[in-house]
Short mmCIF file of N, CA and C in Angstrom, two decimals:
data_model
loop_
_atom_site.label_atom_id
_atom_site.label_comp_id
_atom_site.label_asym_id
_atom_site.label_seq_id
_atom_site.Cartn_x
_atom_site.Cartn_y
_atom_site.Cartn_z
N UNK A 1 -17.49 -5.65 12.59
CA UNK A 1 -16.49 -4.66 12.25
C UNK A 1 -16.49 -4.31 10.76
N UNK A 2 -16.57 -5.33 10.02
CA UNK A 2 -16.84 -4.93 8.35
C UNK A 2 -18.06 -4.64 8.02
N UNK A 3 -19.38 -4.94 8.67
CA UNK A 3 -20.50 -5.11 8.36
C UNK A 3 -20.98 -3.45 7.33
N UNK A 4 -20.30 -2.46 7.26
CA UNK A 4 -20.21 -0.96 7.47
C UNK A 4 -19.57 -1.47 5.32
N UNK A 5 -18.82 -2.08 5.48
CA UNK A 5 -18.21 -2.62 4.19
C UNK A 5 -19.33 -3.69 3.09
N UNK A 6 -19.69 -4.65 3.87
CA UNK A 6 -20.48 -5.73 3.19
C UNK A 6 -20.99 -6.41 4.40
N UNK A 7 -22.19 -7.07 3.77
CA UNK A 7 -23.10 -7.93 4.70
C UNK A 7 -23.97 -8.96 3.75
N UNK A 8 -23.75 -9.90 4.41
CA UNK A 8 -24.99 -11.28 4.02
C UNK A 8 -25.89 -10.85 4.91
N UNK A 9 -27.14 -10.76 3.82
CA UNK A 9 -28.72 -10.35 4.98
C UNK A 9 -29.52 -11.73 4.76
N UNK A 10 -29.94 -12.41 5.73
CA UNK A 10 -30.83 -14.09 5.66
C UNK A 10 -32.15 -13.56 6.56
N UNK A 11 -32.67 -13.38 5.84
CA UNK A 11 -34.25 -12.90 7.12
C UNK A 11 -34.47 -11.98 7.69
N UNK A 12 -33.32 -10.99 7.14
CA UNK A 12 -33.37 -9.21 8.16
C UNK A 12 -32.55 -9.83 9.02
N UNK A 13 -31.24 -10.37 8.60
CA UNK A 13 -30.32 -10.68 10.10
C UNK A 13 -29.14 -10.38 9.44
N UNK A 14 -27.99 -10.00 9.30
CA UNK A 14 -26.78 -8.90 9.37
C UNK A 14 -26.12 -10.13 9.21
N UNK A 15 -24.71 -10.77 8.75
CA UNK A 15 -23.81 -11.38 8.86
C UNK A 15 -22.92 -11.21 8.00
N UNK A 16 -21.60 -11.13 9.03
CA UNK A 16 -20.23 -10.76 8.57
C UNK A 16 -19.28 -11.11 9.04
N UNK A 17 -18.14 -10.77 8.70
CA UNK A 17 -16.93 -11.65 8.81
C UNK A 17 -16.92 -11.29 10.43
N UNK A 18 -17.10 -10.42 11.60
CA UNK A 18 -17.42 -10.45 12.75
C UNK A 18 -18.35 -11.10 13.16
N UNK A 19 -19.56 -11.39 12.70
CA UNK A 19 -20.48 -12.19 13.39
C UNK A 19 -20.83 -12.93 12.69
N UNK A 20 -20.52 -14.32 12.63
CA UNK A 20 -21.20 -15.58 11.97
C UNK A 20 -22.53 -16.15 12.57
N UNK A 21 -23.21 -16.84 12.05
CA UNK A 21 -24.02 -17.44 12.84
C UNK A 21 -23.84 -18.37 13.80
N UNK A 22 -25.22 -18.06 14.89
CA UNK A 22 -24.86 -19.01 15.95
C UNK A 22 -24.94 -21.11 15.80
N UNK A 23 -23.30 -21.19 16.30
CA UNK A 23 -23.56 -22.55 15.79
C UNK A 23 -22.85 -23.04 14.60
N UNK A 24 -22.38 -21.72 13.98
CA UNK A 24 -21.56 -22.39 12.63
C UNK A 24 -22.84 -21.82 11.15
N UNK A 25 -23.97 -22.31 11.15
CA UNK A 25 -24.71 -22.06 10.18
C UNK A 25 -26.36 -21.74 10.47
N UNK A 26 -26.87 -21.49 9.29
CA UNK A 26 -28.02 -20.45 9.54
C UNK A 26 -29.00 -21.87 8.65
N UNK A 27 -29.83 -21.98 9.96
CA UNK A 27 -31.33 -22.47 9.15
C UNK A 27 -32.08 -21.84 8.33
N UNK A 28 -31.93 -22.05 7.39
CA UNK A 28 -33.31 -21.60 6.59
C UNK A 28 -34.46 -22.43 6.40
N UNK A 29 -35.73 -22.02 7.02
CA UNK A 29 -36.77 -22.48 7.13
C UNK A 29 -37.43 -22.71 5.61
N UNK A 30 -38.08 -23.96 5.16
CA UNK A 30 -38.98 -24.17 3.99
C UNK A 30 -40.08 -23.37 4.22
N UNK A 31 -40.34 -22.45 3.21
CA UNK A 31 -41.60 -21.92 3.56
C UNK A 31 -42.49 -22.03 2.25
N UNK A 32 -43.88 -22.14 2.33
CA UNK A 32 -44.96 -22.14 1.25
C UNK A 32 -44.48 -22.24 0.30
N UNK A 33 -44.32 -20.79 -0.22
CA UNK A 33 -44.17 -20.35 -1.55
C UNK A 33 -42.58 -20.51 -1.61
N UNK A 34 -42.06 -21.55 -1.15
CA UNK A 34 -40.53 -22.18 -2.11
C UNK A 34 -39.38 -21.28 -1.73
N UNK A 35 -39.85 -19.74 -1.32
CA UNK A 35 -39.03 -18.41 -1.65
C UNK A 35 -38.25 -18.06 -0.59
N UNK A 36 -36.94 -17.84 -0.39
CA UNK A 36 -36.21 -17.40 0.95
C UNK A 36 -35.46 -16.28 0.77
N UNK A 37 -35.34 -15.29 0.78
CA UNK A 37 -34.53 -14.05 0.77
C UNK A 37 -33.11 -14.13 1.04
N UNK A 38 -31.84 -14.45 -0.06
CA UNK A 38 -31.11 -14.35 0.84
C UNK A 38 -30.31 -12.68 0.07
N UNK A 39 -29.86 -11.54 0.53
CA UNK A 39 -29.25 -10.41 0.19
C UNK A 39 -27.81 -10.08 0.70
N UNK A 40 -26.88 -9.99 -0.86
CA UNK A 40 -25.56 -9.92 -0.44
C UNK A 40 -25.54 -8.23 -0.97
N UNK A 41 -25.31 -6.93 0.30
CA UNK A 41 -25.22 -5.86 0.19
C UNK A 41 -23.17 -5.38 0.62
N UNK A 42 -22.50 -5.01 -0.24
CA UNK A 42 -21.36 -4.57 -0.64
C UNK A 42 -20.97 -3.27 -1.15
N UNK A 43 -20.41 -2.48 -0.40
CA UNK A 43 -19.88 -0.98 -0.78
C UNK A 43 -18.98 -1.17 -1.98
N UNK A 44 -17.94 -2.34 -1.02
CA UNK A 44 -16.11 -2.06 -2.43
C UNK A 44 -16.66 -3.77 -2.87
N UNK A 45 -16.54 -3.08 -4.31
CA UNK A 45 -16.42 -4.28 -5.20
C UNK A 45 -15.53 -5.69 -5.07
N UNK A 46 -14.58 -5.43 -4.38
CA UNK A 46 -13.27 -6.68 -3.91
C UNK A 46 -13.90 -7.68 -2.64
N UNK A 47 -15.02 -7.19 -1.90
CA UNK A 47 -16.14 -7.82 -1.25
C UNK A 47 -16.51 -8.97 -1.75
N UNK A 48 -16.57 -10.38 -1.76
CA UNK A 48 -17.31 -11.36 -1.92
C UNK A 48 -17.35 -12.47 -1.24
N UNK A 49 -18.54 -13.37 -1.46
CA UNK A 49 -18.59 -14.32 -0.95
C UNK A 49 -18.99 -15.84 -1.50
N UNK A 50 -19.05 -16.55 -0.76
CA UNK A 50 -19.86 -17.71 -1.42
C UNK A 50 -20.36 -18.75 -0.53
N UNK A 51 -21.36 -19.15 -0.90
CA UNK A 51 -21.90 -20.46 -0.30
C UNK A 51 -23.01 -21.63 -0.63
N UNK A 52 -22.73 -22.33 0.63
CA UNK A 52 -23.36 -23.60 -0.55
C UNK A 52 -24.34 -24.03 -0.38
N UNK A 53 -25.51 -23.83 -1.11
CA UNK A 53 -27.01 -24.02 -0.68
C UNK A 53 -27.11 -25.99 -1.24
N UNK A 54 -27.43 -26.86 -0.35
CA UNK A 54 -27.38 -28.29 -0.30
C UNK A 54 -29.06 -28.61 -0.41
N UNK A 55 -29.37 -29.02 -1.37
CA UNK A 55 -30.55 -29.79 -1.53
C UNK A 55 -30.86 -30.93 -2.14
N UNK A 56 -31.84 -31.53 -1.32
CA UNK A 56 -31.66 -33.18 -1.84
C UNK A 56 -33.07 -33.61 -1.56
N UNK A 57 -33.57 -33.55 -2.79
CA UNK A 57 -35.10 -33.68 -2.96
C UNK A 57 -36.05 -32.19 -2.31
N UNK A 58 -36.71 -32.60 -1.52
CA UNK A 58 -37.38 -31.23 -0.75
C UNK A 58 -37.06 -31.22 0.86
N UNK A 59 -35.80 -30.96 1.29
CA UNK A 59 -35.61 -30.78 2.46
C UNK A 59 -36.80 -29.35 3.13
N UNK A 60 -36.64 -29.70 4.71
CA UNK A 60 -37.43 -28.90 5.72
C UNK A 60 -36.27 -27.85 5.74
N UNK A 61 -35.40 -27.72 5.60
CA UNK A 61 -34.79 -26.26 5.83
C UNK A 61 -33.05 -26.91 4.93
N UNK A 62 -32.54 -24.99 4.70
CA UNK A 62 -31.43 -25.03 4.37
C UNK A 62 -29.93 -24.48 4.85
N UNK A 63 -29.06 -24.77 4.85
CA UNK A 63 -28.63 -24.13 5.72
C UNK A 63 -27.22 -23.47 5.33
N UNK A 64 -26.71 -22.05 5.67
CA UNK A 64 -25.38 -21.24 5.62
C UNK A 64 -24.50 -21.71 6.61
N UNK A 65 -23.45 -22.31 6.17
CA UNK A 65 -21.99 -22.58 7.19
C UNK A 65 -21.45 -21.39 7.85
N UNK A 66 -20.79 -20.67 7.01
CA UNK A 66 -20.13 -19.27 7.73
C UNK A 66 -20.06 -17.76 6.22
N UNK A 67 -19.95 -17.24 7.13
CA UNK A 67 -19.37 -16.09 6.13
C UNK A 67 -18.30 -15.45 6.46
N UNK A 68 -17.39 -15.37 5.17
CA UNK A 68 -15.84 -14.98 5.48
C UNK A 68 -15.56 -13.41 4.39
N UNK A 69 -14.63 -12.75 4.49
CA UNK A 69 -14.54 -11.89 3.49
C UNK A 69 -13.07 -12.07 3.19
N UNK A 70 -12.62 -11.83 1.73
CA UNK A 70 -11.25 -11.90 1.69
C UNK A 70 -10.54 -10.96 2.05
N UNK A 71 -10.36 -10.01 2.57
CA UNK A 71 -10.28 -8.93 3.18
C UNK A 71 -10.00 -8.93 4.83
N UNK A 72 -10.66 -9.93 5.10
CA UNK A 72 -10.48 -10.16 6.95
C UNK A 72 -8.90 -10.05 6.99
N UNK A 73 -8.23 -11.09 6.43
CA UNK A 73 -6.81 -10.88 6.82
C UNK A 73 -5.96 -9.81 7.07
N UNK A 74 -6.04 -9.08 5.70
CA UNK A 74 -5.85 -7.61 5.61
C UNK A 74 -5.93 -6.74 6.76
N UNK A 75 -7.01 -6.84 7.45
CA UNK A 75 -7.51 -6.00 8.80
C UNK A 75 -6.98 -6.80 9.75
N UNK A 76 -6.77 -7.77 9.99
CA UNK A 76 -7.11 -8.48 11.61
C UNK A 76 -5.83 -9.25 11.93
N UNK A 77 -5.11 -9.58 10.34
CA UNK A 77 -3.82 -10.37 10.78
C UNK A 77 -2.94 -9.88 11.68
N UNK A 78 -2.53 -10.49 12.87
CA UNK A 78 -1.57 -10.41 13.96
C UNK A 78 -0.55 -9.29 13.80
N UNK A 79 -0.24 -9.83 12.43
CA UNK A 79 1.58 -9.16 12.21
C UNK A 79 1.55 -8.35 10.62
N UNK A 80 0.77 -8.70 10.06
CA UNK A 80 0.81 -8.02 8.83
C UNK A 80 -0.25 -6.74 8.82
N UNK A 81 -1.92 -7.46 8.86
CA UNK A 81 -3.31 -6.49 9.68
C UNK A 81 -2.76 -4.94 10.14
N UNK A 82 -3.27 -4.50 9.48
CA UNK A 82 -3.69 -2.73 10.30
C UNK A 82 -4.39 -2.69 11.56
N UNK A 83 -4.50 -4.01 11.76
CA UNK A 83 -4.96 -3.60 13.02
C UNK A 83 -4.13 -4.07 14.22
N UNK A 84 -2.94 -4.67 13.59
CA UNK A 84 -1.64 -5.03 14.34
C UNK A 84 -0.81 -3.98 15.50
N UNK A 85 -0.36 -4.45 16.23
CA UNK A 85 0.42 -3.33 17.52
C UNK A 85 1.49 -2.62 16.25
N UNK A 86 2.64 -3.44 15.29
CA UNK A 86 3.22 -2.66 14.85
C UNK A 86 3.10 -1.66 13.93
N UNK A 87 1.93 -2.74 13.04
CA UNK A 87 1.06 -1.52 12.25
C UNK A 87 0.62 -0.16 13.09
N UNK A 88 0.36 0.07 14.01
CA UNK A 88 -0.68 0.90 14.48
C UNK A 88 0.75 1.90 14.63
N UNK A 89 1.55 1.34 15.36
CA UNK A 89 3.19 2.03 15.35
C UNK A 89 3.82 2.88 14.69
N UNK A 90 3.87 2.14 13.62
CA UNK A 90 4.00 2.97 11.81
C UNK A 90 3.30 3.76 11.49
N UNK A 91 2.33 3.37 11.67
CA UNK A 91 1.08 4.59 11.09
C UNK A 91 1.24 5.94 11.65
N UNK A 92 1.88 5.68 13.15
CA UNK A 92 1.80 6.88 13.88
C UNK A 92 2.66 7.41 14.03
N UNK A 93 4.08 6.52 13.91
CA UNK A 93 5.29 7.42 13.81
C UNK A 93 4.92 8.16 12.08
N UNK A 94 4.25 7.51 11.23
CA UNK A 94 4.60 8.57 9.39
C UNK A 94 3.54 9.59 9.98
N UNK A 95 2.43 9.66 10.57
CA UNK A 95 1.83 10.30 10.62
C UNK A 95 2.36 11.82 11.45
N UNK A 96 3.05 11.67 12.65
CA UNK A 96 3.66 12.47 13.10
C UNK A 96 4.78 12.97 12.64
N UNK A 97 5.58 12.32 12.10
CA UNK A 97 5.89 13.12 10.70
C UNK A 97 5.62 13.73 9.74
N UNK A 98 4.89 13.39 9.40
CA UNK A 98 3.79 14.37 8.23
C UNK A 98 3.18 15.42 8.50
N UNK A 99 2.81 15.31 9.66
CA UNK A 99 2.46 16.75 10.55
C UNK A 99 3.47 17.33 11.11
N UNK A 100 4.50 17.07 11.20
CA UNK A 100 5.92 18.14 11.79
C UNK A 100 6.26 18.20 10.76
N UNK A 101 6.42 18.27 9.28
CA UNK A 101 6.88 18.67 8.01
C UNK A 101 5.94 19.77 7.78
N UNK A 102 4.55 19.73 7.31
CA UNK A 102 3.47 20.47 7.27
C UNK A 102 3.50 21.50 8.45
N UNK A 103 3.75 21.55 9.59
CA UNK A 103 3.79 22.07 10.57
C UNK A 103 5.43 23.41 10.05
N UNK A 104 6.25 22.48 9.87
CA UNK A 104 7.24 23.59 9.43
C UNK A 104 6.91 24.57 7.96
N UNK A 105 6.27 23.97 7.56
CA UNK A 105 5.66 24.62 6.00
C UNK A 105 4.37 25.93 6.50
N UNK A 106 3.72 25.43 7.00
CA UNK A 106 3.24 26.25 7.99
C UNK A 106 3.83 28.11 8.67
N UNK A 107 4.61 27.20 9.30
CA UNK A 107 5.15 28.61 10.22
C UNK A 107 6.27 28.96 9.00
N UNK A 108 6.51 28.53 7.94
CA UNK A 108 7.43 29.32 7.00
C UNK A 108 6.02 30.51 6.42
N UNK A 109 5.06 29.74 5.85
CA UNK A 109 4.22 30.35 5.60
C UNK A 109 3.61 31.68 6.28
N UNK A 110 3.41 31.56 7.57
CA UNK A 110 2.99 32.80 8.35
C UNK A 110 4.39 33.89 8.38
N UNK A 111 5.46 33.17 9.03
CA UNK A 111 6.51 34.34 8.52
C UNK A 111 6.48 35.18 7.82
N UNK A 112 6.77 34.23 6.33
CA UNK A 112 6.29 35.28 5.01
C UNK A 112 5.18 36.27 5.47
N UNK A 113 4.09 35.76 5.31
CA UNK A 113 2.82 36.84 5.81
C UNK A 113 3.02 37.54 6.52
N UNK A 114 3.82 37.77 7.63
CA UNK A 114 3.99 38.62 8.45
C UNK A 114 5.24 39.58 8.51
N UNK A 115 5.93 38.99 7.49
CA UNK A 115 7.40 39.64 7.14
C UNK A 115 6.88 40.64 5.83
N UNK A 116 5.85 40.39 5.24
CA UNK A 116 5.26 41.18 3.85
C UNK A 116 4.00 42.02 4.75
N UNK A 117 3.46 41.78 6.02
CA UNK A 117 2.30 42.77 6.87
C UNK A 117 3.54 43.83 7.13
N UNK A 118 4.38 43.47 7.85
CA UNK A 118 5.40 44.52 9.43
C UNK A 118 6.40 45.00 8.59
N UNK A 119 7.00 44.41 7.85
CA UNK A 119 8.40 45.21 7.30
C UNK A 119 8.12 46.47 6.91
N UNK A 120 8.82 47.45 7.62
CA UNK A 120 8.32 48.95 7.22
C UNK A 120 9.24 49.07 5.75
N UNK A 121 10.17 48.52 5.28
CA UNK A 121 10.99 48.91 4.36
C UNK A 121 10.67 48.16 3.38
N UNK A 122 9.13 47.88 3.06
CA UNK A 122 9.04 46.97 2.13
C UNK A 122 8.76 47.45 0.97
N UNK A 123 9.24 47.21 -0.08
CA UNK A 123 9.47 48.23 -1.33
C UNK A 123 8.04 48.35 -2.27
N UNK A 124 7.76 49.55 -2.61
CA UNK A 124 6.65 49.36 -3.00
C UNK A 124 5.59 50.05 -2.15
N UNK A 125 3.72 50.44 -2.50
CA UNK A 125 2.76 50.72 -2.37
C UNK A 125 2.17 49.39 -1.04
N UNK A 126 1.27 50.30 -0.09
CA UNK A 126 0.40 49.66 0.49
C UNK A 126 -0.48 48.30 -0.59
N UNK A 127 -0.43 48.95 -1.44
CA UNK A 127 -1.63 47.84 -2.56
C UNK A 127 -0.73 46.45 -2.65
N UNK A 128 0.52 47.24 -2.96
CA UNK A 128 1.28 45.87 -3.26
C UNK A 128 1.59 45.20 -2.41
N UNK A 129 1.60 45.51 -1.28
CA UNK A 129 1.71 44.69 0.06
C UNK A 129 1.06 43.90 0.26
N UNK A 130 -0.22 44.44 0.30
CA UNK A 130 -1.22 43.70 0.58
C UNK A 130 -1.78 42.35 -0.67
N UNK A 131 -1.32 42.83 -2.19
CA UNK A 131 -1.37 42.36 -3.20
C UNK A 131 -0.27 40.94 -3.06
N UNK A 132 0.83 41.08 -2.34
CA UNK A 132 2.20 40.11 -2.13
C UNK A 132 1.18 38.88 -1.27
N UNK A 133 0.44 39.93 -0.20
CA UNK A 133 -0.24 39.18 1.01
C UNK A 133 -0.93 38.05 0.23
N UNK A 134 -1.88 38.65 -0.16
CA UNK A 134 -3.12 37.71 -1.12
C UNK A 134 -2.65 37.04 -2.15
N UNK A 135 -1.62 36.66 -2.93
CA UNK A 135 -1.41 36.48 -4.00
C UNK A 135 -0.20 35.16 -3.87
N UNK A 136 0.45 35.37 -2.80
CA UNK A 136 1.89 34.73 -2.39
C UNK A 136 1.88 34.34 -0.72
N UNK A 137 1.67 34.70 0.26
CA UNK A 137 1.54 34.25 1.16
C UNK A 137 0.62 33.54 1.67
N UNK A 138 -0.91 34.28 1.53
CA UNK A 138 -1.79 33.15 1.38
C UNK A 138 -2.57 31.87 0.98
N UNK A 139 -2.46 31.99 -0.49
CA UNK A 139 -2.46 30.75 -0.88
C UNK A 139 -1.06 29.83 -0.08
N UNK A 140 0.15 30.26 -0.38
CA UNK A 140 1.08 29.40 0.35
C UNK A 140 0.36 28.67 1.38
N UNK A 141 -0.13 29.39 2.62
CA UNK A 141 -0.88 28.60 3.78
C UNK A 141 -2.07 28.07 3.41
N UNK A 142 -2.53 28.49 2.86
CA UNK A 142 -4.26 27.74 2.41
C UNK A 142 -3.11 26.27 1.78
N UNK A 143 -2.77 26.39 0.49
CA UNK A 143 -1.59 24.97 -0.29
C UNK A 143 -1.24 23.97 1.20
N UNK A 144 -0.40 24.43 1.77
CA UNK A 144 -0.09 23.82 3.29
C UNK A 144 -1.23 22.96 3.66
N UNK A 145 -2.06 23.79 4.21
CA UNK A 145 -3.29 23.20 5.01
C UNK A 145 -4.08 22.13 4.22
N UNK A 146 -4.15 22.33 3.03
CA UNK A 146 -4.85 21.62 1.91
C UNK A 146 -4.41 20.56 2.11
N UNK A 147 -3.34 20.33 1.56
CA UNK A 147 -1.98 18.93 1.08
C UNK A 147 -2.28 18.44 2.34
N UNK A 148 -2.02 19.13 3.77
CA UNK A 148 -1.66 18.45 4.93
C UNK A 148 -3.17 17.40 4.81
N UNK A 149 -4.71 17.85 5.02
CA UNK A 149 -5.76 17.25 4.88
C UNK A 149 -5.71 16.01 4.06
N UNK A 150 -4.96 16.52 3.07
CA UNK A 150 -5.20 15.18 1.59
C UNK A 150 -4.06 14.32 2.07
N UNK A 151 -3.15 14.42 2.51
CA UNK A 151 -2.15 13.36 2.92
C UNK A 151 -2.48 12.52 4.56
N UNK A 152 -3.27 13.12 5.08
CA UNK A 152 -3.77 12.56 6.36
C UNK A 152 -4.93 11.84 6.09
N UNK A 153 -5.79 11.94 5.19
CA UNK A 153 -6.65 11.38 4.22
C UNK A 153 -6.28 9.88 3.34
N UNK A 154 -4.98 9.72 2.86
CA UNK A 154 -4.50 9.19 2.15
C UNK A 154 -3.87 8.46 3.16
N UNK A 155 -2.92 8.70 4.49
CA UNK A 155 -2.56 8.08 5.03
C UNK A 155 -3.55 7.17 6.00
N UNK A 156 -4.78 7.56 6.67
CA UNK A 156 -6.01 6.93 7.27
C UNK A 156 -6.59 5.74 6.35
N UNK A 157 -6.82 6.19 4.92
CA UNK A 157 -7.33 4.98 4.03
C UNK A 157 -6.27 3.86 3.48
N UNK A 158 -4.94 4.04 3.52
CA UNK A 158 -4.17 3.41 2.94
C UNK A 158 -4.35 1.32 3.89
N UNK A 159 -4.53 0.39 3.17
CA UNK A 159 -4.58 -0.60 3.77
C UNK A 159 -3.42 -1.25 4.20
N UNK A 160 -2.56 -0.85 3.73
CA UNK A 160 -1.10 -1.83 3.98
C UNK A 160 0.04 -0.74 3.77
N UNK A 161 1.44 -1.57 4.08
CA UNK A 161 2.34 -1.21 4.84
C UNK A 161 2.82 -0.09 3.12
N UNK A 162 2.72 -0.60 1.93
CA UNK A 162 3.44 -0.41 0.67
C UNK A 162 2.21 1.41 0.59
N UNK A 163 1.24 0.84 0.88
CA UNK A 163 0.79 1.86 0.57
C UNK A 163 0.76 3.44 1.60
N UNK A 164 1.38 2.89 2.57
CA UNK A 164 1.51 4.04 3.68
C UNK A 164 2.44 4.94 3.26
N UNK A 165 3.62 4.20 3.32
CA UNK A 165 4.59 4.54 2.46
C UNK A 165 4.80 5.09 1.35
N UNK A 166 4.14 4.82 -0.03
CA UNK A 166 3.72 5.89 -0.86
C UNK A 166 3.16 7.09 -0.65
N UNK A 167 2.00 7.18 -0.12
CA UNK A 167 1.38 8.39 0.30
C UNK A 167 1.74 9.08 1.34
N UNK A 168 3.46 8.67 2.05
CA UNK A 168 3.34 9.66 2.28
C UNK A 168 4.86 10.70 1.51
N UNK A 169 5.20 9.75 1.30
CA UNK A 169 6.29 10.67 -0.10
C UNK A 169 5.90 12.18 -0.55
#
């Protein structure tokens, strides 16, 4: 599930806080030339790991216990985790809120536009009508649609409960 985030690579083999090795830890085979590949590949910098390579004289192989990320909790915890029943709850009640606010900003928006197209008594030149159109009504809805994207954006990436909540203020 994180692997998309960070990965321990041991031999061209993937390991992450979803898939540990089988058994608890990873043999590493002695080979010739002394040399074993091991590659820690990480998107977000807050990614890390550690482990403990044990040698005692010239052992036949070495071996990885597990790999953890500090971050697992964050995602997976029961009750706190985004990936929690109540988390998922929250997310969706702010979210449906955020879209029935935007949604009313919206249809204020087309109004206007259509109250500055149809009103025959609207003061002023065809130019300026159409000038009100382009200048004041549309951006209004383009602004709308924008914000709505960047706050549904902001609300999808947010990791925790403090930050849902901010963004969506």
């Amino acid at each position: 599930p994180l692997c998309s985030r960070g990965y321990l690579e041991i031999g061209g083999v993937k390991y992450c806080s979803g898939k540990n090795p089988d058994g608890g830890y990873v043999i590493l085979p002695h080979r010739p030339d002394g040399l074993t590949e091991i590659r820690w590949i990480a998107q977000d910098k807050r990614c890390k790991f550690s482990f403990m390579l044990m040698d005692s004289g010239e052992p036949s192989e070495f071996s990885v216990s597990s790999v953890e990320f500090a971050t697992t909790k964050e995602y997976y915890d029961g009750i706190s985790g985004i990936k929690s029943p109540f988390y998922i709850v929250f997310f969706v009640v702010i979210l449906y809120l955020w879209t029935g606010y935007i949604t009313i900003e919206v249809k204020a928006a087309v109004a206007y536009g259509s109250f500055v197209l149809l009103w025959p008594q609207f003061p002023g030149s065809e130019a300026k009508r159409y000038c009100v159109l382009a200048l004041a009504a549309l951006p209004r809805l383009l602004l709308a649609v924008w914000v709505y994207g960047v706050g549904c954006v902001l609300l999808v990436t947010a990791p925790q409960y403090v930050d849902v909540v901010l963004n969506s203020v």
